[in-house]
């Protein structure tokens, strides 16, 4: 009987450790996919937030920044030891929203962003382009796609006035394209359903112009490749 109880106790401890390990491994990093089957728990400081009926993402819990809390310290008095109030240190503003990236060459892991005057390769007018992760934009995605750079919200719109099948993208103060959506982590339009984009090389090898592609036309003289756009890597 004693041997049986000892074996049962050992099995129970091993099982508990396995459950703990699974729980830790199931944590999703900030901006990763959460919910459903697989990764279910967000890393500390982020919350699983539903972006639509098909996709949830670990979004930082504090949109204005993250904080780190120091461990409580104590002082000794005549009445004994009394804990002191923990102190917090700000680590700076945390970007809100999601990055949008391409996953096919030659723009593998190029990121959507505004090529405005503050961009490493600036333009006087500013426009959506695919560029480096370091200068990536962060977007709020629903039926509209909004970029919020330093307070002034800009909306990603499709220029439907063009008769060519490739449609230019613009960033404007008002939203005119209101049929953006997500299929899994893929950016699409729904009226009509389109998911293909055209990435065209520019004089700067680190920047590609980007268009919504609805057919087979390409800009004259440009070197272009078909691609799709996605949210950050799934866990």
Coordinates of C-alpha atoms in Angstrom, one line a residue:
X1 CA 0.0 0.0 0.0
X2 CA 2.8 2.4 0.9
X3 CA 4.5 1.8 -2.5
X4 CA 1.2 2.4 -4.3
X5 CA 0.6 5.7 -2.4
X6 CA 4.2 6.9 -3.2
X7 CA 3.8 6.1 -6.9
X8 CA 0.5 7.8 -7.1
X9 CA 1.9 11.0 -5.4
X10 CA 4.9 11.0 -7.8
X11 CA 2.5 10.7 -10.8
X12 CA 0.3 13.5 -9.5
X13 CA 3.4 15.9 -9.1
X14 CA 4.6 15.1 -12.6
X15 CA 1.1 15.7 -14.1
X16 CA 0.9 19.0 -12.3
X17 CA 4.3 20.2 -13.6
X18 CA 3.2 19.2 -17.2
X19 CA 0.0 21.3 -16.8
X20 CA 2.1 24.2 -15.6
X21 CA 4.5 23.9 -18.6
X22 CA 1.6 23.7 -21.1
X23 CA 0.1 26.8 -19.6
X24 CA 3.3 28.8 -19.9
X25 CA 3.9 27.6 -23.5
X26 CA 0.4 28.6 -24.4
X27 CA 1.1 32.3 -23.7
X28 CA 1.0 34.5 -26.8
X29 CA 3.4 37.4 -27.3
X30 CA 2.1 41.0 -27.7
X31 CA 0.5 41.5 -31.1
X32 CA 0.2 37.7 -31.6
X33 CA -3.0 35.8 -32.4
X34 CA -4.9 34.6 -29.3
X35 CA -8.1 32.6 -28.6
X36 CA -9.4 29.5 -30.3
X37 CA -7.2 26.4 -30.5
X38 CA -3.6 26.7 -29.5
X39 CA -2.3 29.9 -27.9
X40 CA -5.0 31.1 -25.5
X41 CA -3.2 33.3 -22.9
X42 CA -1.6 36.7 -23.7
X43 CA 1.7 37.6 -22.3
X44 CA 1.8 39.9 -19.2
X45 CA 0.7 43.4 -20.0
X46 CA -1.5 42.5 -22.9
X47 CA -5.2 41.6 -23.4
X48 CA -6.8 39.3 -25.9
X49 CA -8.9 41.6 -28.1
X50 CA -11.3 40.5 -30.8
X51 CA -10.6 42.5 -34.0
X52 CA -13.5 40.8 -35.9
X53 CA -15.5 37.5 -35.8
X54 CA -12.4 35.5 -37.1
X55 CA -9.3 37.0 -35.5
X56 CA -8.3 38.0 -32.0
X57 CA -4.9 39.6 -31.0
X58 CA -2.9 40.3 -27.9
X59 CA -3.1 44.1 -27.5
X60 CA -1.2 46.0 -24.8
X61 CA -3.4 46.7 -21.9
X62 CA -2.4 50.3 -21.5
X63 CA -2.6 52.2 -24.8
X64 CA -0.6 55.2 -23.5
X65 CA 2.4 53.2 -22.4
X66 CA 3.7 50.3 -20.3
X67 CA 4.9 50.3 -16.8
X68 CA 7.2 48.2 -14.7
X69 CA 6.6 47.8 -11.0
X70 CA 9.4 47.6 -8.5
X71 CA 9.3 44.9 -5.8
X72 CA 8.1 46.2 -2.4
X73 CA 10.8 47.2 0.0
X74 CA 10.6 47.4 3.8
X75 CA 11.9 49.6 6.6
X76 CA 12.4 48.6 10.2
X77 CA 10.8 50.7 12.9
X78 CA 10.3 50.3 16.6
X79 CA 7.0 48.7 15.9
X80 CA 8.5 46.1 13.5
X81 CA 8.9 45.9 9.8
X82 CA 6.5 47.9 7.6
X83 CA 6.2 47.5 3.8
X84 CA 6.7 50.5 1.6
X85 CA 4.6 51.4 -1.4
X86 CA 5.9 50.0 -4.7
X87 CA 7.1 52.6 -7.2
X88 CA 6.5 52.4 -11.0
X89 CA 8.7 53.5 -13.9
X90 CA 7.3 54.4 -17.3
X91 CA 9.0 52.7 -20.3
X92 CA 7.6 55.1 -22.9
X93 CA 4.6 55.1 -25.2
X94 CA 3.5 51.8 -26.8
X95 CA 2.3 51.9 -30.4
X96 CA -1.4 51.1 -30.7
X97 CA -2.9 49.0 -33.5
X98 CA -1.4 46.4 -35.8
X99 CA 1.4 46.4 -38.3
X100 CA 0.5 45.2 -41.9
X101 CA 3.1 43.2 -43.8
X102 CA 3.7 41.5 -47.1
X103 CA 4.8 37.8 -47.1
X104 CA 5.9 37.2 -50.7
X105 CA 9.2 38.2 -52.4
X106 CA 10.6 40.6 -53.3
X107 CA 8.7 42.4 -50.4
X108 CA 8.9 39.6 -47.9
X109 CA 8.3 41.3 -44.5
X110 CA 8.1 44.8 -45.9
X111 CA 5.6 46.8 -43.9
X112 CA 2.8 49.2 -44.8
X113 CA 3.6 52.8 -43.8
X114 CA 3.1 56.5 -44.7
X115 CA 6.0 57.8 -46.8
X116 CA 5.5 61.3 -45.5
X117 CA 8.0 64.0 -44.6
X118 CA 9.2 62.1 -41.5
X119 CA 9.9 58.9 -43.4
X120 CA 13.6 57.8 -44.0
X121 CA 12.8 58.2 -47.7
X122 CA 10.5 61.2 -47.5
X123 CA 8.0 62.5 -50.1
X124 CA 6.4 65.9 -49.9
X125 CA 2.9 64.5 -50.5
X126 CA 3.1 61.4 -48.4
X127 CA 1.5 58.1 -49.5
X128 CA 1.1 54.4 -48.4
X129 CA 4.2 52.4 -49.3
X130 CA 5.9 49.1 -48.3
X131 CA 9.1 49.7 -46.4
X132 CA 11.2 48.6 -43.4
X133 CA 9.8 47.3 -40.1
X134 CA 11.6 50.1 -38.3
X135 CA 9.4 52.8 -39.9
X136 CA 6.2 50.6 -40.0
X137 CA 2.8 52.2 -39.4
X138 CA 0.4 50.8 -36.8
X139 CA -3.2 50.5 -38.0
X140 CA -6.6 50.0 -36.5
X141 CA -8.5 47.6 -38.7
X142 CA -12.3 47.3 -39.1
X143 CA -14.5 48.3 -42.0
X144 CA -12.0 51.2 -42.3
X145 CA -8.3 51.1 -41.8
X146 CA -6.9 54.0 -39.7
X147 CA -3.4 55.1 -39.1
X148 CA -2.8 57.3 -36.1
X149 CA 0.6 59.0 -36.3
X150 CA 1.2 61.3 -33.4
X151 CA -2.5 62.3 -33.0
X152 CA -3.8 63.0 -36.5
X153 CA -5.8 60.0 -37.7
X154 CA -5.4 59.1 -41.4
X155 CA -7.5 56.6 -43.3
X156 CA -6.4 54.1 -45.9
X157 CA -8.5 54.6 -49.0
X158 CA -8.6 53.0 -52.5
X159 CA -8.6 55.4 -55.5
X160 CA -11.5 54.0 -57.4
X161 CA -11.4 56.8 -60.1
X162 CA -8.6 55.0 -62.0
X163 CA -9.7 52.9 -65.0
X164 CA -6.7 50.6 -64.7
X165 CA -7.0 47.4 -62.7
X166 CA -4.4 48.5 -60.3
X167 CA -5.9 51.1 -57.9
X168 CA -3.7 53.5 -56.0
X169 CA -3.9 53.7 -52.2
X170 CA -4.1 57.0 -50.3
X171 CA -4.0 58.2 -46.7
X172 CA -6.7 60.8 -46.1
X173 CA -8.3 62.7 -43.2
X174 CA -11.7 61.1 -44.1
X175 CA -12.5 57.5 -44.8
X176 CA -14.0 56.8 -48.3
X177 CA -13.2 53.1 -48.4
X178 CA -15.4 51.4 -45.8
X179 CA -15.3 47.8 -46.9
X180 CA -12.0 46.7 -45.5
X181 CA -12.1 43.3 -43.7
X182 CA -9.9 40.5 -42.4
X183 CA -10.0 36.8 -43.5
X184 CA -7.9 35.2 -40.8
X185 CA -4.9 37.6 -40.8
X186 CA -5.3 38.6 -44.5
X187 CA -6.4 42.2 -45.5
X188 CA -9.2 42.2 -48.1
X189 CA -11.9 44.4 -49.5
X190 CA -15.4 42.9 -49.6
X191 CA -17.3 45.0 -52.2
X192 CA -16.1 43.3 -54.4
X193 CA -13.9 40.8 -52.6
X194 CA -10.2 41.5 -53.4
X195 CA -7.1 40.4 -51.6
X196 CA -4.3 40.9 -54.2
X197 CA -2.0 43.9 -54.1
X198 CA 0.7 45.0 -56.5
X199 CA 4.1 46.0 -55.1
X200 CA 6.2 48.0 -57.6
X201 CA 9.9 48.9 -57.2
X202 CA 11.0 52.5 -56.8
X203 CA 14.4 54.3 -57.1
X204 CA 14.9 53.4 -53.4
X205 CA 15.4 49.6 -53.0
X206 CA 13.9 49.8 -49.5
X207 CA 10.6 51.3 -50.6
X208 CA 7.9 49.8 -52.9
X209 CA 4.8 51.5 -54.2
X210 CA 1.7 49.5 -53.4
X211 CA -1.7 49.2 -55.2
X212 CA -4.9 47.2 -54.9
X213 CA -4.9 44.8 -57.9
X214 CA -8.3 44.0 -59.4
X215 CA -7.1 42.5 -62.7
X216 CA -3.9 42.2 -64.7
X217 CA -2.7 45.8 -65.6
X218 CA 0.6 47.1 -64.3
X219 CA 2.1 50.6 -64.3
X220 CA 4.0 51.2 -67.5
X221 CA 7.8 50.6 -67.1
X222 CA 7.5 49.5 -63.5
X223 CA 8.9 46.3 -62.1
X224 CA 5.9 44.9 -60.1
X225 CA 5.0 41.7 -58.2
X226 CA 1.7 40.4 -56.8
X227 CA 1.5 40.1 -53.1
X228 CA -1.0 39.9 -50.2
X229 CA -1.0 41.9 -47.0
X230 CA -1.3 40.4 -43.5
X231 CA -1.3 41.1 -39.8
X232 CA 1.9 40.2 -37.8
X233 CA 3.0 36.6 -37.7
X234 CA 0.6 34.2 -36.0
X235 CA 2.0 32.2 -33.1

